[in-house]
């Protein structure tokens, strides 16, 4: 393997694909199906070319180049981070043993399942976002959307390579299925619920790339620790590209909040609904929805499957090497969120102690929650600096949950357990209503002129790769 991608190949790669003709032929036979999926389920807005970042190297510096590329001709490829010849397993019962270059037979099914679930999320987000180009607030934002899209496509390639290279016929069949499932399909939906939700407007897109792509960061971070070295190295490189997606979400919400503050001050009113900006209560509702849906992606508070993954060395913790414990956890405990039964038979929101191994989902979710707070602090700083008294906040972990301990109850954003009837009556106070969605969509008028931007969002502070905001990021067809 080299650090530099070979772009003379039909499939760009740094895994010496030409040395395995059988694997090369298999992937080249999958490639037309991928292109067909992209043309059918990818971005719908016709373009001539887009100012895109393309990976060319996996080293620390100069790993990508920028240039105008026709999207159907984007060179999706296969890139693994550099191999560390001295790397050992960092956790579980195989701790300190050499990492695996091949899949151990006893873990084959579990590893394949982990790769399929990760792979399924990548094309799903492209499908969810396919119509957003038609309502882009600026060419800068349009370019960022397309960058996210092509990199999600490349992340699909990353998982498909592993399936083809290490899982035989079953892996090839699973790779085909990744193109046959579609986001929101009644017959063949995507595996995880959040990836079947609509992304119909740019506020949803920014919330998705902030909250849901951040879940992706943490999932990739646990897989990066894997004893299966090709998976680890694949995820390590994917994390480089994933950082841009979260930047799009973070700064996107920054700019929505900034513009709302400007309109509030200009008109000396909290009610900006008729003034072309997005009201803070609506922003809060969108935040509530995307955050709570993303919390569900971490699974239940307890999981014997995840405990087994950890013990086997398949999937570690976030920043495993920074943890100050024995990295085996066989005698450790953790407090996890739970429902407790009161003396009167009522269920209440509380905590319970479980084995640390069984509570690994909770451990990861808490790392994610702490990270999400960083964005809220940024957005509240914008409100404070603008002289606005309102603040945004993350809802309680029990709010609007469909997976885990709190799926059986209804709770307010403040964590108060309420009857189902009250939830039905009040949920419109906390989650986007049809009226809210209709209003937000009414603002989604396209601005495809160079250097111009929609009135509901502030311009970015910086352009892409040192270019100004009014650069010709996208040439439309």
XYZ file of C-alpha atoms in Angstrom, residues 4-465:
462
model
C -0.754 8.355 -2.528
C -3.802 7.391 -4.547
C -3.274 5.827 -7.965
C -5.500 7.800 -10.330
C -4.416 5.881 -13.413
C -6.689 3.029 -12.312
C -10.359 2.807 -13.256
C -11.028 2.833 -9.511
C -8.581 5.215 -7.772
C -7.023 3.489 -4.775
C -4.006 3.174 -2.533
C -4.539 -0.540 -1.742
C -2.671 -1.923 -4.783
C -5.920 -3.106 -6.293
C -4.153 -4.086 -9.526
C -2.394 -6.892 -7.667
C -5.696 -8.713 -7.028
C -7.353 -9.066 -10.426
C -10.339 -10.988 -9.094
C -11.144 -8.294 -6.547
C -10.496 -5.580 -9.127
C -12.934 -7.181 -11.592
C -15.571 -7.580 -8.866
C -15.357 -3.917 -7.866
C -15.294 -2.779 -11.489
C -18.506 -4.741 -12.051
C -20.076 -2.985 -9.041
C -18.951 0.441 -10.260
C -21.609 0.836 -13.042
C -24.320 -0.022 -10.509
C -22.994 2.709 -8.232
C -22.999 5.238 -11.086
C -26.546 4.226 -11.962
C -27.574 4.705 -8.317
C -25.880 8.142 -8.265
C -27.672 9.223 -11.439
C -31.008 7.932 -10.149
C -30.857 8.774 -6.438
C -28.102 11.416 -6.230
C -28.345 15.227 -6.593
C -31.109 16.321 -8.951
C -29.886 19.843 -9.785
C -28.064 19.792 -13.160
C -24.548 21.189 -13.015
C -21.632 21.570 -15.381
C -19.007 21.318 -12.661
C -18.431 21.996 -8.966
C -15.387 23.211 -7.020
C -14.741 19.980 -5.135
C -12.102 18.519 -2.864
C -10.716 15.177 -4.049
C -8.580 12.912 -1.862
C -5.150 12.220 -3.368
C -3.100 11.137 -0.363
C -3.692 9.773 3.139
C -0.740 11.551 4.786
C -1.190 14.359 7.285
C -0.452 17.192 4.847
C -1.634 17.864 1.334
C -4.064 14.959 1.368
C -6.569 16.584 -0.997
C -6.686 18.826 -4.024
C -9.376 21.310 -5.102
C -10.704 21.962 -8.565
C -13.812 22.198 -10.729
C -15.094 18.691 -11.434
C -18.166 17.437 -13.287
C -19.870 15.458 -10.525
C -20.638 12.319 -12.560
C -16.901 12.225 -13.312
C -15.822 12.594 -9.675
C -13.136 10.008 -8.950
C -14.613 8.042 -6.082
C -11.896 5.813 -4.722
C -10.652 3.479 -2.011
C -8.272 4.903 0.584
C -6.894 3.384 3.760
C -4.745 5.300 6.235
C -1.139 4.257 6.515
C -0.519 0.905 8.187
C 1.232 0.901 11.549
C 3.285 -2.324 11.494
C 3.590 -2.348 15.274
C -0.084 -1.783 16.045
C -1.653 -4.088 18.623
C -5.221 -4.600 19.819
C -6.015 -1.896 22.362
C -8.858 -3.471 24.322
C -10.878 -6.591 25.071
C -9.731 -10.155 25.496
C -7.201 -9.833 22.635
C -5.546 -6.740 24.132
C -1.864 -6.383 23.202
C -2.035 -9.068 20.509
C -1.114 -8.053 16.927
C -4.058 -6.578 15.000
C -5.720 -8.711 12.325
C -5.025 -8.314 8.619
C -7.829 -10.778 7.837
C -11.222 -11.502 9.353
C -11.124 -14.180 12.082
C -13.728 -16.823 11.255
C -15.393 -16.623 14.668
C -16.099 -12.895 14.199
C -17.013 -12.916 10.532
C -20.777 -12.368 10.874
C -20.432 -9.641 13.491
C -17.835 -7.679 11.534
C -19.842 -7.952 8.338
C -22.929 -6.628 10.119
C -21.034 -3.642 11.551
C -19.667 -2.758 8.109
C -23.068 -3.127 6.430
C -24.785 -0.840 8.961
C -22.081 1.807 8.574
C -22.165 1.433 4.793
C -25.953 1.790 4.687
C -25.853 5.259 6.242
C -23.592 6.694 3.542
C -25.849 6.525 0.453
C -28.878 7.161 2.661
C -27.858 10.740 3.423
C -27.247 11.422 -0.291
C -30.779 10.223 -0.997
C -32.196 12.368 1.801
C -30.464 15.486 0.442
C -30.908 14.910 -3.285
C -33.404 17.749 -3.891
C -31.757 20.433 -1.742
C -29.705 21.898 -4.585
C -32.839 23.413 -6.109
C -33.278 25.686 -3.063
C -29.660 26.454 -2.138
C -29.272 29.853 -0.429
C -25.958 30.539 -2.215
C -23.416 28.944 -4.548
C -21.122 28.552 -1.532
C -23.758 26.470 0.258
C -24.561 24.560 -2.915
C -20.910 23.608 -3.265
C -20.788 22.433 0.366
C -23.872 20.278 -0.169
C -22.285 18.611 -3.177
C -19.000 18.104 -1.313
C -20.875 16.306 1.449
C -22.692 14.217 -1.172
C -19.620 13.059 -3.080
C -17.787 12.210 0.133
C -20.711 10.173 1.425
C -20.500 8.354 -1.903
C -16.811 7.746 -1.318
C -17.531 6.441 2.177
C -19.904 3.957 0.596
C -17.007 2.830 -1.600
C -14.887 2.419 1.536
C -17.340 -0.048 3.066
C -17.994 -1.822 -0.243
C -14.275 -2.437 -0.675
C -14.149 -4.166 2.713
C -17.202 -6.286 1.889
C -15.749 -7.370 -1.461
C -12.193 -7.875 -0.236
C -12.834 -9.783 2.979
C -16.326 -11.326 3.003
C -16.594 -13.321 -0.215
C -19.919 -13.974 -1.901
C -21.968 -12.790 1.090
C -20.018 -9.531 1.117
C -20.663 -8.983 -2.597
C -24.372 -9.604 -2.075
C -24.473 -7.141 0.815
C -22.691 -4.559 -1.364
C -25.455 -4.906 -3.945
C -28.122 -4.469 -1.274
C -26.558 -1.171 -0.211
C -27.724 0.230 -3.547
C -31.156 -1.430 -3.478
C -32.343 -0.005 -0.157
C -33.492 3.620 -0.371
C -34.131 6.270 2.245
C -37.808 6.466 3.149
C -38.793 3.505 0.946
C -41.797 1.572 2.248
C -40.536 -1.679 0.750
C -36.754 -1.399 1.263
C -35.946 1.364 3.756
C -32.527 2.150 5.132
C -31.538 0.185 8.236
C -31.476 3.039 10.785
C -34.496 5.222 11.439
C -32.822 8.640 11.219
C -31.773 7.844 7.653
C -35.371 7.413 6.536
C -36.389 10.897 7.707
C -36.879 13.722 5.232
C -34.298 16.459 4.739
C -36.620 18.823 2.850
C -35.061 22.204 3.649
C -31.700 23.751 4.481
C -32.387 24.228 8.180
C -32.958 20.464 8.332
C -29.757 19.928 6.341
C -27.676 22.027 8.722
C -29.195 20.260 11.741
C -28.597 16.881 10.084
C -24.956 17.623 9.330
C -24.452 18.952 12.850
C -26.242 16.252 14.844
C -26.540 13.153 12.662
C -23.151 13.409 10.962
C -21.718 13.919 14.447
C -23.164 10.532 15.368
C -21.260 9.246 12.341
C -18.070 10.733 13.771
C -18.506 8.774 16.989
C -19.467 5.526 15.277
C -16.426 5.792 12.996
C -14.318 6.599 16.049
C -15.279 3.327 17.725
C -14.645 1.341 14.535
C -11.268 3.053 14.132
C -10.219 1.210 17.294
C -11.089 -2.170 15.758
C -8.610 -5.041 15.868
C -9.533 -5.684 12.213
C -6.867 -3.394 10.793
C -8.352 -2.693 7.327
C -11.560 -1.464 8.979
C -9.582 0.650 11.442
C -7.512 2.282 8.711
C -10.558 2.860 6.503
C -12.408 4.647 9.302
C -9.368 6.686 10.261
C -9.282 8.228 6.811
C -13.078 8.653 6.636
C -12.900 10.768 9.783
C -10.762 13.314 7.900
C -13.528 13.833 5.371
C -16.321 13.681 7.973
C -14.934 16.784 9.700
C -16.053 18.947 6.765
C -19.625 17.665 7.027
C -19.861 18.728 10.655
C -18.288 22.102 9.828
C -21.089 22.640 7.310
C -23.659 21.949 10.033
C -21.979 23.969 12.763
C -21.397 27.096 10.686
C -24.721 26.672 8.880
C -26.675 26.943 12.127
C -24.303 29.747 13.199
C -25.355 31.725 10.149
C -29.078 31.017 10.524
C -28.967 32.214 14.149
C -26.841 35.234 13.175
C -29.318 36.332 10.537
C -32.272 35.883 12.894
C -30.513 38.069 15.484
C -29.855 40.740 12.864
C -33.516 40.840 11.813
C -34.697 40.895 15.444
C -32.492 43.889 16.170
C -33.273 45.673 12.933
C -37.027 45.486 13.571
C -36.889 45.471 17.383
C -39.064 42.377 17.636
C -38.829 38.718 18.643
C -41.365 37.754 15.981
C -39.446 37.537 12.729
C -41.773 35.063 11.010
C -43.108 37.698 8.641
C -39.720 39.306 8.070
C -37.968 36.602 6.103
C -35.945 35.088 8.958
C -36.420 31.900 10.987
C -37.778 32.502 14.514
C -35.679 31.212 17.390
C -38.501 28.954 18.682
C -38.611 27.248 15.283
C -34.830 26.797 15.293
C -35.188 25.238 18.760
C -37.851 22.824 17.498
C -35.658 21.675 14.624
C -32.776 21.262 17.064
C -35.007 19.183 19.373
C -36.039 16.879 16.556
C -32.658 16.223 14.978
C -30.894 15.834 18.304
C -33.416 13.352 19.697
C -33.513 11.317 16.491
C -29.712 11.203 16.482
C -29.623 10.014 20.110
C -31.593 6.963 18.989
C -28.774 6.034 16.596
C -26.661 5.003 19.590
C -29.103 2.199 20.408
C -30.367 1.173 23.813
C -28.701 2.273 27.036
C -27.529 -1.305 27.552
C -26.457 -3.839 24.937
C -24.973 -7.306 25.259
C -24.109 -7.185 21.546
C -21.919 -4.124 22.022
C -20.366 -5.713 25.113
C -19.471 -8.720 22.983
C -18.077 -6.486 20.206
C -15.816 -4.799 22.739
C -14.626 -7.993 24.383
C -13.878 -9.505 20.972
C -11.920 -6.424 19.868
C -14.308 -5.516 17.039
C -15.410 -2.076 18.226
C -13.791 0.044 20.912
C -14.662 3.205 22.787
C -14.208 6.782 21.649
C -10.513 7.651 22.128
C -9.804 4.265 23.662
C -6.103 4.935 24.197
C -6.878 7.929 26.428
C -8.994 5.921 28.876
C -7.416 5.366 32.299
C -8.568 1.819 32.980
C -7.582 -1.743 32.075
C -9.364 -1.612 28.662
C -11.130 -4.875 29.495
C -13.860 -3.567 31.854
C -14.766 -7.004 33.197
C -15.102 -5.704 36.773
C -16.163 -2.091 36.090
C -19.637 -0.558 36.382
C -21.449 2.459 34.913
C -24.636 4.340 35.737
C -27.035 4.397 32.788
C -30.321 6.169 32.121
C -33.302 4.041 33.079
C -36.940 4.037 34.118
C -37.540 3.214 37.782
C -40.814 1.983 39.251
C -42.099 4.062 42.136
C -44.038 2.685 45.119
C -47.296 3.701 43.457
C -46.423 1.741 40.313
C -45.571 4.831 38.269
C -42.415 4.898 36.143
C -39.931 7.693 36.756
C -36.795 8.840 34.924
C -33.633 7.906 36.752
C -30.385 5.943 36.690
C -29.348 2.373 37.364
C -25.971 0.684 37.708
C -24.907 -1.930 35.150
C -21.694 -3.585 33.995
C -19.471 -1.134 32.125
C -19.335 -3.563 29.200
C -23.112 -3.676 28.891
C -23.319 0.130 29.214
C -20.950 1.003 26.364
C -23.740 2.565 24.272
C -24.382 4.982 27.119
C -20.666 5.755 27.378
C -20.553 6.684 23.684
C -23.808 8.632 23.783
C -22.492 10.748 26.652
C -19.329 11.582 24.706
C -21.596 12.665 21.843
C -23.858 14.756 24.086
C -20.876 16.624 25.541
C -19.667 17.347 22.003
C -23.108 18.584 20.920
C -23.086 21.080 23.781
C -20.201 22.831 22.048
C -22.399 23.888 19.153
C -25.130 25.133 21.462
C -22.569 27.274 23.288
C -21.465 28.763 19.951
C -25.025 29.577 18.958
C -25.824 31.076 22.366
C -22.707 33.233 22.144
C -24.121 34.691 18.913
C -27.394 35.416 20.720
C -25.589 36.985 23.674
C -23.355 39.153 21.504
C -26.432 40.263 19.586
C -28.157 41.378 22.778
C -30.871 38.714 22.525
C -32.058 37.249 25.814
C -33.314 33.888 24.482
C -31.050 30.842 24.526
C -31.008 27.539 22.673
C -30.505 24.281 24.561
C -30.328 20.543 24.088
C -33.512 18.785 25.247
C -33.404 16.130 27.957
C -32.109 12.721 26.925
C -35.594 11.227 27.477
C -37.307 13.626 25.059
C -38.865 12.197 21.865
C -37.047 8.886 22.079
C -38.071 5.865 20.008
C -35.171 3.583 21.002
C -33.965 2.538 24.442
C -35.238 2.975 27.974
C -37.354 6.047 27.227
C -39.143 4.724 24.149
C -42.042 3.615 26.356
C -42.746 7.068 27.807
C -43.284 10.664 26.782
C -41.160 13.432 28.282
C -40.867 17.193 27.905
C -37.609 18.851 26.756
C -36.963 19.561 30.458
C -37.195 15.865 31.309
C -40.638 15.817 32.914
C -42.508 12.577 32.275
C -46.005 13.325 30.947
C -49.079 11.299 29.910
C -49.481 10.361 26.242
C -52.548 12.594 25.933
C -50.587 15.614 27.114
C -47.792 14.770 24.668
C -50.293 14.688 21.798
C -51.652 18.047 22.873
C -48.299 19.781 23.426
C -45.774 18.195 21.062
C -46.259 21.048 18.590
C -44.682 23.319 21.220
C -41.478 21.289 21.036
C -41.253 19.695 17.584
C -41.734 21.293 14.149
C -45.390 21.524 13.178
C -46.735 21.490 9.639
C -47.076 25.273 9.931
C -43.419 25.595 10.981
C -42.259 23.344 8.144
C -44.365 25.192 5.597
C -42.948 28.524 6.730
C -39.346 27.316 6.599
C -39.903 25.834 3.150
C -41.435 29.114 1.988
C -38.069 30.761 2.657
C -36.209 28.202 0.560
C -36.045 30.270 -2.605
C -32.919 29.469 -4.631
C -30.101 31.990 -4.898
C -27.796 30.702 -7.599
C -26.159 34.010 -8.523
C -22.484 34.432 -7.764
C -21.847 36.463 -4.602
C -25.550 36.598 -3.623
C -27.251 34.934 -0.645
C -30.790 34.315 0.622
C -32.205 36.728 3.182
C -32.800 34.085 5.894
C -29.107 33.223 6.405
C -25.942 35.280 6.955
C -22.970 34.901 4.595
C -20.023 32.787 5.782
C -16.985 34.396 7.362
C -14.625 32.500 5.072
C -14.821 30.863 1.676
C -13.530 27.425 0.678
C -9.795 26.744 0.336
